[in-house]
């Protein structure tokens, strides 16, 4: 058999120019003090659809105010709810961390994998997203490198830090959904979504009755709708307890509502976390 001559090539990942779009971390501890060098959070909250902000070179999304105010551009109330949950979970678990995205999901939906066309949707719900029409591979690649990679590398780094410090953090993503869908009212108020590791989601659902919220498992979405990408990317490879939480956005529209719902949810989430953390790693 003839000897094969394999050429060796090396590739450097192009670095995205411009601002850092890796997102923001916020931390709360039971002592209301900064996270110490040897301390890791028991729960990592992630809010991928936190913002409807845009910035150059994508500032022209702002040309349609109705679009940017709608659910297609962000998850209304989700960031406020996550920020209301953070201090409560920090007090109850010892430390909680939140990582949230800086720009609108219309520029890049950080809860979608790069092979999904709805990562940069040409149409979302009733809106035609003109800025996403006819994107070529180079344009999609540029957004992925500028937004998706930095954000998820940031999340990965925070998880790696916790693991190194001996903590297996629970991963909880925070989202909101519309009261109606294509004209049909949704009676569910609190949705708990899971993927292949359902233990935390099931524990939250089992304890949710005191919240007084109409609670359903895998509604109004499920993993079959490709909405658990962040959980698949960060929680499942490490066998970390995880869940995706969906709140109906009319229930968390104001800071007062966000605080009130957070007060109902936090004991349930903290109790569920405690129950799954007692189990051995699979």
PDB file of N, CA, C and O in Angstrom, residues 179-248:
ATOM      1  N   UNK A 179     -48.940  35.938  26.465  1.00  0.00           N
ATOM      2  CA  UNK A 179     -50.221  35.400  26.945  1.00  0.00           C
ATOM      3  C   UNK A 179     -51.062  34.757  25.843  1.00  0.00           C
ATOM      4  O   UNK A 179     -51.902  33.908  26.133  1.00  0.00           O
ATOM      5  N   UNK A 180     -50.853  35.186  24.594  1.00  0.00           N
ATOM      6  CA  UNK A 180     -51.582  34.585  23.474  1.00  0.00           C
ATOM      7  C   UNK A 180     -50.571  34.172  22.405  1.00  0.00           C
ATOM      8  O   UNK A 180     -49.486  34.755  22.285  1.00  0.00           O
ATOM      9  N   UNK A 181     -50.932  33.176  21.619  1.00  0.00           N
ATOM     10  CA  UNK A 181     -50.078  32.688  20.538  1.00  0.00           C
ATOM     11  C   UNK A 181     -50.960  32.490  19.305  1.00  0.00           C
ATOM     12  O   UNK A 181     -51.862  31.685  19.313  1.00  0.00           O
ATOM     13  N   UNK A 182     -50.697  33.321  18.280  1.00  0.00           N
ATOM     14  CA  UNK A 182     -51.516  33.306  17.062  1.00  0.00           C
ATOM     15  C   UNK A 182     -53.006  33.412  17.406  1.00  0.00           C
ATOM     16  O   UNK A 182     -53.838  32.673  16.862  1.00  0.00           O
ATOM     17  N   UNK A 183     -53.297  34.304  18.339  1.00  0.00           N
ATOM     18  CA  UNK A 183     -54.675  34.590  18.705  1.00  0.00           C
ATOM     19  C   UNK A 183     -55.275  33.646  19.726  1.00  0.00           C
ATOM     20  O   UNK A 183     -56.401  33.887  20.195  1.00  0.00           O
ATOM     21  N   UNK A 184     -54.569  32.608  20.127  1.00  0.00           N
ATOM     22  CA  UNK A 184     -55.081  31.639  21.092  1.00  0.00           C
ATOM     23  C   UNK A 184     -54.522  31.936  22.485  1.00  0.00           C
ATOM     24  O   UNK A 184     -53.303  31.987  22.673  1.00  0.00           O
ATOM     25  N   UNK A 185     -55.407  32.147  23.466  1.00  0.00           N
ATOM     26  CA  UNK A 185     -54.921  32.414  24.834  1.00  0.00           C
ATOM     27  C   UNK A 185     -54.164  31.213  25.398  1.00  0.00           C
ATOM     28  O   UNK A 185     -54.487  30.052  25.105  1.00  0.00           O
ATOM     29  N   UNK A 186     -53.179  31.505  26.202  1.00  0.00           N
ATOM     30  CA  UNK A 186     -52.444  30.457  26.907  1.00  0.00           C
ATOM     31  C   UNK A 186     -52.824  30.521  28.380  1.00  0.00           C
ATOM     32  O   UNK A 186     -52.632  31.555  29.025  1.00  0.00           O
ATOM     33  N   UNK A 187     -53.339  29.435  28.915  1.00  0.00           N
ATOM     34  CA  UNK A 187     -53.730  29.474  30.321  1.00  0.00           C
ATOM     35  C   UNK A 187     -52.588  29.083  31.245  1.00  0.00           C
ATOM     36  O   UNK A 187     -52.641  29.345  32.449  1.00  0.00           O
ATOM     37  N   UNK A 188     -51.528  28.471  30.724  1.00  0.00           N
ATOM     38  CA  UNK A 188     -50.372  28.161  31.555  1.00  0.00           C
ATOM     39  C   UNK A 188     -49.706  29.467  31.969  1.00  0.00           C
ATOM     40  O   UNK A 188     -49.625  30.425  31.202  1.00  0.00           O
ATOM     41  N   UNK A 189     -49.244  29.523  33.206  1.00  0.00           N
ATOM     42  CA  UNK A 189     -48.566  30.719  33.730  1.00  0.00           C
ATOM     43  C   UNK A 189     -47.083  30.472  33.995  1.00  0.00           C
ATOM     44  O   UNK A 189     -46.270  31.393  33.864  1.00  0.00           O
ATOM     45  N   UNK A 190     -46.775  29.267  34.360  1.00  0.00           N
ATOM     46  CA  UNK A 190     -45.400  28.906  34.718  1.00  0.00           C
ATOM     47  C   UNK A 190     -45.061  27.589  34.039  1.00  0.00           C
ATOM     48  O   UNK A 190     -45.646  26.550  34.354  1.00  0.00           O
ATOM     49  N   UNK A 191     -44.141  27.656  33.078  1.00  0.00           N
ATOM     50  CA  UNK A 191     -43.713  26.458  32.365  1.00  0.00           C
ATOM     51  C   UNK A 191     -42.327  26.035  32.820  1.00  0.00           C
ATOM     52  O   UNK A 191     -41.443  26.865  33.016  1.00  0.00           O
ATOM     53  N   UNK A 192     -42.153  24.737  32.986  1.00  0.00           N
ATOM     54  CA  UNK A 192     -40.865  24.178  33.410  1.00  0.00           C
ATOM     55  C   UNK A 192     -40.437  23.191  32.335  1.00  0.00           C
ATOM     56  O   UNK A 192     -41.105  22.182  32.106  1.00  0.00           O
ATOM     57  N   UNK A 193     -39.324  23.497  31.674  1.00  0.00           N
ATOM     58  CA  UNK A 193     -38.893  22.728  30.515  1.00  0.00           C
ATOM     59  C   UNK A 193     -37.648  21.928  30.880  1.00  0.00           C
ATOM     60  O   UNK A 193     -36.746  22.433  31.568  1.00  0.00           O
ATOM     61  N   UNK A 194     -37.586  20.703  30.399  1.00  0.00           N
ATOM     62  CA  UNK A 194     -36.381  19.910  30.626  1.00  0.00           C
ATOM     63  C   UNK A 194     -35.932  19.248  29.333  1.00  0.00           C
ATOM     64  O   UNK A 194     -36.665  19.153  28.359  1.00  0.00           O
ATOM     65  N   UNK A 195     -34.690  18.780  29.366  1.00  0.00           N
ATOM     66  CA  UNK A 195     -34.132  18.006  28.267  1.00  0.00           C
ATOM     67  C   UNK A 195     -33.854  16.601  28.794  1.00  0.00           C
ATOM     68  O   UNK A 195     -34.693  16.046  29.496  1.00  0.00           O
ATOM     69  N   UNK A 196     -32.680  16.051  28.522  1.00  0.00           N
ATOM     70  CA  UNK A 196     -32.422  14.656  28.865  1.00  0.00           C
ATOM     71  C   UNK A 196     -32.125  14.415  30.346  1.00  0.00           C
ATOM     72  O   UNK A 196     -32.016  13.267  30.760  1.00  0.00           O
ATOM     73  N   UNK A 197     -31.954  15.472  31.126  1.00  0.00           N
ATOM     74  CA  UNK A 197     -31.713  15.318  32.568  1.00  0.00           C
ATOM     75  C   UNK A 197     -32.826  16.060  33.303  1.00  0.00           C
ATOM     76  O   UNK A 197     -32.676  17.230  33.653  1.00  0.00           O
ATOM     77  N   UNK A 198     -33.967  15.408  33.546  1.00  0.00           N
ATOM     78  CA  UNK A 198     -35.162  16.119  34.023  1.00  0.00           C
ATOM     79  C   UNK A 198     -35.266  16.300  35.526  1.00  0.00           C
ATOM     80  O   UNK A 198     -36.242  16.877  36.004  1.00  0.00           O
ATOM     81  N   UNK A 199     -34.291  15.850  36.300  1.00  0.00           N
ATOM     82  CA  UNK A 199     -34.471  15.763  37.754  1.00  0.00           C
ATOM     83  C   UNK A 199     -34.811  17.104  38.398  1.00  0.00           C
ATOM     84  O   UNK A 199     -35.742  17.185  39.220  1.00  0.00           O
ATOM     85  N   UNK A 200     -34.081  18.161  38.067  1.00  0.00           N
ATOM     86  CA  UNK A 200     -34.363  19.452  38.695  1.00  0.00           C
ATOM     87  C   UNK A 200     -35.714  19.989  38.237  1.00  0.00           C
ATOM     88  O   UNK A 200     -36.493  20.510  39.055  1.00  0.00           O
ATOM     89  N   UNK A 201     -36.012  19.882  36.957  1.00  0.00           N
ATOM     90  CA  UNK A 201     -37.303  20.351  36.452  1.00  0.00           C
ATOM     91  C   UNK A 201     -38.454  19.621  37.145  1.00  0.00           C
ATOM     92  O   UNK A 201     -39.452  20.241  37.546  1.00  0.00           O
ATOM     93  N   UNK A 202     -38.316  18.318  37.313  1.00  0.00           N
ATOM     94  CA  UNK A 202     -39.372  17.541  37.970  1.00  0.00           C
ATOM     95  C   UNK A 202     -39.504  17.942  39.435  1.00  0.00           C
ATOM     96  O   UNK A 202     -40.625  18.014  39.969  1.00  0.00           O
ATOM     97  N   UNK A 203     -38.380  18.223  40.088  1.00  0.00           N
ATOM     98  CA  UNK A 203     -38.431  18.633  41.493  1.00  0.00           C
ATOM     99  C   UNK A 203     -39.104  19.990  41.644  1.00  0.00           C
ATOM    100  O   UNK A 203     -39.886  20.212  42.585  1.00  0.00           O
ATOM    101  N   UNK A 204     -38.822  20.920  40.726  1.00  0.00           N
ATOM    102  CA  UNK A 204     -39.481  22.233  40.776  1.00  0.00           C
ATOM    103  C   UNK A 204     -40.973  22.074  40.530  1.00  0.00           C
ATOM    104  O   UNK A 204     -41.807  22.652  41.248  1.00  0.00           O
ATOM    105  N   UNK A 205     -41.343  21.278  39.535  1.00  0.00           N
ATOM    106  CA  UNK A 205     -42.761  21.073  39.219  1.00  0.00           C
ATOM    107  C   UNK A 205     -43.499  20.429  40.391  1.00  0.00           C
ATOM    108  O   UNK A 205     -44.632  20.815  40.715  1.00  0.00           O
ATOM    109  N   UNK A 206     -42.856  19.476  41.047  1.00  0.00           N
ATOM    110  CA  UNK A 206     -43.507  18.774  42.154  1.00  0.00           C
ATOM    111  C   UNK A 206     -43.754  19.695  43.346  1.00  0.00           C
ATOM    112  O   UNK A 206     -44.689  19.466  44.132  1.00  0.00           O
ATOM    113  N   UNK A 207     -42.946  20.739  43.474  1.00  0.00           N
ATOM    114  CA  UNK A 207     -43.055  21.637  44.626  1.00  0.00           C
ATOM    115  C   UNK A 207     -43.739  22.954  44.306  1.00  0.00           C
ATOM    116  O   UNK A 207     -43.797  23.844  45.151  1.00  0.00           O
ATOM    117  N   UNK A 208     -44.269  23.106  43.093  1.00  0.00           N
ATOM    118  CA  UNK A 208     -44.726  24.412  42.607  1.00  0.00           C
ATOM    119  C   UNK A 208     -46.096  24.842  43.106  1.00  0.00           C
ATOM    120  O   UNK A 208     -46.459  26.013  42.940  1.00  0.00           O
ATOM    121  N   UNK A 209     -46.861  23.960  43.720  1.00  0.00           N
ATOM    122  CA  UNK A 209     -48.233  24.306  44.115  1.00  0.00           C
ATOM    123  C   UNK A 209     -48.314  25.573  44.974  1.00  0.00           C
ATOM    124  O   UNK A 209     -49.190  26.419  44.750  1.00  0.00           O
ATOM    125  N   UNK A 210     -47.402  25.785  45.952  1.00  0.00           N
ATOM    126  CA  UNK A 210     -47.508  26.998  46.775  1.00  0.00           C
ATOM    127  C   UNK A 210     -47.327  28.303  46.010  1.00  0.00           C
ATOM    128  O   UNK A 210     -47.673  29.370  46.542  1.00  0.00           O
ATOM    129  N   UNK A 211     -46.807  28.252  44.801  1.00  0.00           N
ATOM    130  CA  UNK A 211     -46.661  29.490  44.034  1.00  0.00           C
ATOM    131  C   UNK A 211     -48.013  30.055  43.609  1.00  0.00           C
ATOM    132  O   UNK A 211     -48.115  31.241  43.289  1.00  0.00           O
ATOM    133  N   UNK A 212     -49.044  29.209  43.562  1.00  0.00           N
ATOM    134  CA  UNK A 212     -50.348  29.651  43.098  1.00  0.00           C
ATOM    135  C   UNK A 212     -50.415  29.856  41.595  1.00  0.00           C
ATOM    136  O   UNK A 212     -51.432  30.342  41.090  1.00  0.00           O
ATOM    137  N   UNK A 213     -49.376  29.484  40.883  1.00  0.00           N
ATOM    138  CA  UNK A 213     -49.335  29.662  39.434  1.00  0.00           C
ATOM    139  C   UNK A 213     -49.801  28.394  38.733  1.00  0.00           C
ATOM    140  O   UNK A 213     -49.543  27.279  39.210  1.00  0.00           O
ATOM    141  N   UNK A 214     -50.493  28.573  37.616  1.00  0.00           N
ATOM    142  CA  UNK A 214     -50.865  27.430  36.784  1.00  0.00           C
ATOM    143  C   UNK A 214     -49.576  26.913  36.157  1.00  0.00           C
ATOM    144  O   UNK A 214     -48.993  27.544  35.273  1.00  0.00           O
ATOM    145  N   UNK A 215     -49.130  25.765  36.643  1.00  0.00           N
ATOM    146  CA  UNK A 215     -47.808  25.249  36.305  1.00  0.00           C
ATOM    147  C   UNK A 215     -47.935  24.007  35.444  1.00  0.00           C
ATOM    148  O   UNK A 215     -48.724  23.111  35.739  1.00  0.00           O
ATOM    149  N   UNK A 216     -47.160  23.960  34.373  1.00  0.00           N
ATOM    150  CA  UNK A 216     -47.169  22.801  33.481  1.00  0.00           C
ATOM    151  C   UNK A 216     -45.737  22.428  33.135  1.00  0.00           C
ATOM    152  O   UNK A 216     -44.865  23.290  32.997  1.00  0.00           O
ATOM    153  N   UNK A 217     -45.507  21.149  32.970  1.00  0.00           N
ATOM    154  CA  UNK A 217     -44.214  20.652  32.531  1.00  0.00           C
ATOM    155  C   UNK A 217     -44.186  20.641  31.002  1.00  0.00           C
ATOM    156  O   UNK A 217     -45.133  20.191  30.345  1.00  0.00           O
ATOM    157  N   UNK A 218     -43.112  21.181  30.434  1.00  0.00           N
ATOM    158  CA  UNK A 218     -42.906  21.218  28.984  1.00  0.00           C
ATOM    159  C   UNK A 218     -44.029  21.937  28.242  1.00  0.00           C
ATOM    160  O   UNK A 218     -44.463  21.518  27.171  1.00  0.00           O
ATOM    161  N   UNK A 219     -44.489  23.029  28.839  1.00  0.00           N
ATOM    162  CA  UNK A 219     -45.386  23.969  28.170  1.00  0.00           C
ATOM    163  C   UNK A 219     -44.894  25.378  28.503  1.00  0.00           C
ATOM    164  O   UNK A 219     -44.349  25.602  29.592  1.00  0.00           O
ATOM    165  N   UNK A 220     -45.076  26.345  27.618  1.00  0.00           N
ATOM    166  CA  UNK A 220     -45.681  26.237  26.288  1.00  0.00           C
ATOM    167  C   UNK A 220     -44.721  25.707  25.232  1.00  0.00           C
ATOM    168  O   UNK A 220     -45.069  25.643  24.053  1.00  0.00           O
ATOM    169  N   UNK A 221     -43.502  25.342  25.639  1.00  0.00           N
ATOM    170  CA  UNK A 221     -42.512  24.770  24.721  1.00  0.00           C
ATOM    171  C   UNK A 221     -41.939  23.509  25.340  1.00  0.00           C
ATOM    172  O   UNK A 221     -42.119  23.236  26.526  1.00  0.00           O
ATOM    173  N   UNK A 222     -41.205  22.767  24.518  1.00  0.00           N
ATOM    174  CA  UNK A 222     -40.482  21.605  25.020  1.00  0.00           C
ATOM    175  C   UNK A 222     -39.160  21.502  24.277  1.00  0.00           C
ATOM    176  O   UNK A 222     -38.890  22.255  23.335  1.00  0.00           O
ATOM    177  N   UNK A 223     -38.349  20.542  24.677  1.00  0.00           N
ATOM    178  CA  UNK A 223     -37.065  20.347  24.004  1.00  0.00           C
ATOM    179  C   UNK A 223     -37.248  20.050  22.521  1.00  0.00           C
ATOM    180  O   UNK A 223     -36.361  20.349  21.715  1.00  0.00           O
ATOM    181  N   UNK A 224     -38.386  19.488  22.151  1.00  0.00           N
ATOM    182  CA  UNK A 224     -38.648  19.203  20.733  1.00  0.00           C
ATOM    183  C   UNK A 224     -38.720  20.472  19.897  1.00  0.00           C
ATOM    184  O   UNK A 224     -38.581  20.420  18.668  1.00  0.00           O
ATOM    185  N   UNK A 225     -38.936  21.630  20.547  1.00  0.00           N
ATOM    186  CA  UNK A 225     -38.984  22.921  19.842  1.00  0.00           C
ATOM    187  C   UNK A 225     -37.603  23.577  19.746  1.00  0.00           C
ATOM    188  O   UNK A 225     -37.495  24.737  19.354  1.00  0.00           O
ATOM    189  N   UNK A 226     -36.559  22.847  20.112  1.00  0.00           N
ATOM    190  CA  UNK A 226     -35.172  23.336  20.015  1.00  0.00           C
ATOM    191  C   UNK A 226     -34.911  24.531  20.937  1.00  0.00           C
ATOM    192  O   UNK A 226     -34.107  25.395  20.612  1.00  0.00           O
ATOM    193  N   UNK A 227     -35.581  24.561  22.087  1.00  0.00           N
ATOM    194  CA  UNK A 227     -35.423  25.700  23.000  1.00  0.00           C
ATOM    195  C   UNK A 227     -34.489  25.401  24.172  1.00  0.00           C
ATOM    196  O   UNK A 227     -34.319  26.254  25.053  1.00  0.00           O
ATOM    197  N   UNK A 228     -33.894  24.219  24.197  1.00  0.00           N
ATOM    198  CA  UNK A 228     -33.037  23.852  25.328  1.00  0.00           C
ATOM    199  C   UNK A 228     -31.560  23.827  24.929  1.00  0.00           C
ATOM    200  O   UNK A 228     -30.761  23.126  25.540  1.00  0.00           O
ATOM    201  N   UNK A 229     -31.201  24.615  23.928  1.00  0.00           N
ATOM    202  CA  UNK A 229     -29.826  24.587  23.440  1.00  0.00           C
ATOM    203  C   UNK A 229     -28.827  24.925  24.539  1.00  0.00           C
ATOM    204  O   UNK A 229     -27.795  24.255  24.692  1.00  0.00           O
ATOM    205  N   UNK A 230     -29.100  25.953  25.340  1.00  0.00           N
ATOM    206  CA  UNK A 230     -28.168  26.339  26.399  1.00  0.00           C
ATOM    207  C   UNK A 230     -27.984  25.213  27.409  1.00  0.00           C
ATOM    208  O   UNK A 230     -26.861  24.949  27.864  1.00  0.00           O
ATOM    209  N   UNK A 231     -29.066  24.538  27.765  1.00  0.00           N
ATOM    210  CA  UNK A 231     -28.955  23.406  28.684  1.00  0.00           C
ATOM    211  C   UNK A 231     -28.122  22.290  28.072  1.00  0.00           C
ATOM    212  O   UNK A 231     -27.281  21.677  28.745  1.00  0.00           O
ATOM    213  N   UNK A 232     -28.356  22.011  26.790  1.00  0.00           N
ATOM    214  CA  UNK A 232     -27.600  20.951  26.122  1.00  0.00           C
ATOM    215  C   UNK A 232     -26.120  21.295  26.026  1.00  0.00           C
ATOM    216  O   UNK A 232     -25.255  20.425  26.137  1.00  0.00           O
ATOM    217  N   UNK A 233     -25.833  22.559  25.825  1.00  0.00           N
ATOM    218  CA  UNK A 233     -24.455  22.997  25.625  1.00  0.00           C
ATOM    219  C   UNK A 233     -23.661  23.008  26.918  1.00  0.00           C
ATOM    220  O   UNK A 233     -22.483  22.636  26.939  1.00  0.00           O
ATOM    221  N   UNK A 234     -24.299  23.408  28.030  1.00  0.00           N
ATOM    222  CA  UNK A 234     -23.544  23.660  29.256  1.00  0.00           C
ATOM    223  C   UNK A 234     -23.853  22.696  30.398  1.00  0.00           C
ATOM    224  O   UNK A 234     -22.954  22.391  31.191  1.00  0.00           O
ATOM    225  N   UNK A 235     -25.086  22.256  30.524  1.00  0.00           N
ATOM    226  CA  UNK A 235     -25.443  21.422  31.673  1.00  0.00           C
ATOM    227  C   UNK A 235     -25.269  19.931  31.396  1.00  0.00           C
ATOM    228  O   UNK A 235     -24.685  19.202  32.205  1.00  0.00           O
ATOM    229  N   UNK A 236     -25.776  19.470  30.273  1.00  0.00           N
ATOM    230  CA  UNK A 236     -25.782  18.028  30.026  1.00  0.00           C
ATOM    231  C   UNK A 236     -24.381  17.423  29.938  1.00  0.00           C
ATOM    232  O   UNK A 236     -24.165  16.320  30.460  1.00  0.00           O
ATOM    233  N   UNK A 237     -23.397  18.094  29.311  1.00  0.00           N
ATOM    234  CA  UNK A 237     -22.070  17.451  29.240  1.00  0.00           C
ATOM    235  C   UNK A 237     -21.441  17.183  30.604  1.00  0.00           C
ATOM    236  O   UNK A 237     -20.657  16.242  30.752  1.00  0.00           O
ATOM    237  N   UNK A 238     -21.772  18.003  31.608  1.00  0.00           N
ATOM    238  CA  UNK A 238     -21.220  17.838  32.950  1.00  0.00           C
ATOM    239  C   UNK A 238     -22.196  17.144  33.905  1.00  0.00           C
ATOM    240  O   UNK A 238     -21.915  17.052  35.103  1.00  0.00           O
ATOM    241  N   UNK A 239     -23.335  16.710  33.404  1.00  0.00           N
ATOM    242  CA  UNK A 239     -24.368  16.103  34.248  1.00  0.00           C
ATOM    243  C   UNK A 239     -24.803  17.051  35.359  1.00  0.00           C
ATOM    244  O   UNK A 239     -25.064  16.631  36.490  1.00  0.00           O
ATOM    245  N   UNK A 240     -24.897  18.336  35.048  1.00  0.00           N
ATOM    246  CA  UNK A 240     -25.318  19.314  36.040  1.00  0.00           C
ATOM    247  C   UNK A 240     -26.839  19.372  36.097  1.00  0.00           C
ATOM    248  O   UNK A 240     -27.511  19.357  35.054  1.00  0.00           O
ATOM    249  N   UNK A 241     -27.422  19.481  37.294  1.00  0.00           N
ATOM    250  CA  UNK A 241     -28.882  19.665  37.386  1.00  0.00           C
ATOM    251  C   UNK A 241     -29.274  20.928  36.630  1.00  0.00           C
ATOM    252  O   UNK A 241     -28.585  21.945  36.681  1.00  0.00           O
ATOM    253  N   UNK A 242     -30.406  20.866  35.931  1.00  0.00           N
ATOM    254  CA  UNK A 242     -30.760  22.000  35.084  1.00  0.00           C
ATOM    255  C   UNK A 242     -32.252  22.050  34.812  1.00  0.00           C
ATOM    256  O   UNK A 242     -32.958  21.033  34.891  1.00  0.00           O
ATOM    257  N   UNK A 243     -32.720  23.244  34.471  1.00  0.00           N
ATOM    258  CA  UNK A 243     -34.118  23.442  34.094  1.00  0.00           C
ATOM    259  C   UNK A 243     -34.228  24.765  33.352  1.00  0.00           C
ATOM    260  O   UNK A 243     -33.429  25.682  33.560  1.00  0.00           O
ATOM    261  N   UNK A 244     -35.217  24.847  32.489  1.00  0.00           N
ATOM    262  CA  UNK A 244     -35.568  26.084  31.798  1.00  0.00           C
ATOM    263  C   UNK A 244     -36.912  26.547  32.353  1.00  0.00           C
ATOM    264  O   UNK A 244     -37.891  25.787  32.345  1.00  0.00           O
ATOM    265  N   UNK A 245     -36.957  27.776  32.853  1.00  0.00           N
ATOM    266  CA  UNK A 245     -38.182  28.306  33.453  1.00  0.00           C
ATOM    267  C   UNK A 245     -38.799  29.351  32.525  1.00  0.00           C
ATOM    268  O   UNK A 245     -38.110  30.249  32.047  1.00  0.00           O
ATOM    269  N   UNK A 246     -40.087  29.223  32.276  1.00  0.00           N
ATOM    270  CA  UNK A 246     -40.840  30.137  31.417  1.00  0.00           C
ATOM    271  C   UNK A 246     -41.987  30.745  32.217  1.00  0.00           C
ATOM    272  O   UNK A 246     -42.824  30.018  32.763  1.00  0.00           O
ATOM    273  N   UNK A 247     -42.017  32.075  32.299  1.00  0.00           N
ATOM    274  CA  UNK A 247     -43.111  32.784  32.970  1.00  0.00           C
ATOM    275  C   UNK A 247     -43.911  33.564  31.940  1.00  0.00           C
ATOM    276  O   UNK A 247     -43.334  34.172  31.032  1.00  0.00           O
ATOM    277  N   UNK A 248     -45.230  33.557  32.090  1.00  0.00           N
ATOM    278  CA  UNK A 248     -46.064  34.345  31.175  1.00  0.00           C
ATOM    279  C   UNK A 248     -45.784  35.819  31.406  1.00  0.00           C
ATOM    280  O   UNK A 248     -45.805  36.296  32.537  1.00  0.00           O
TER     281      UNK A 248
END
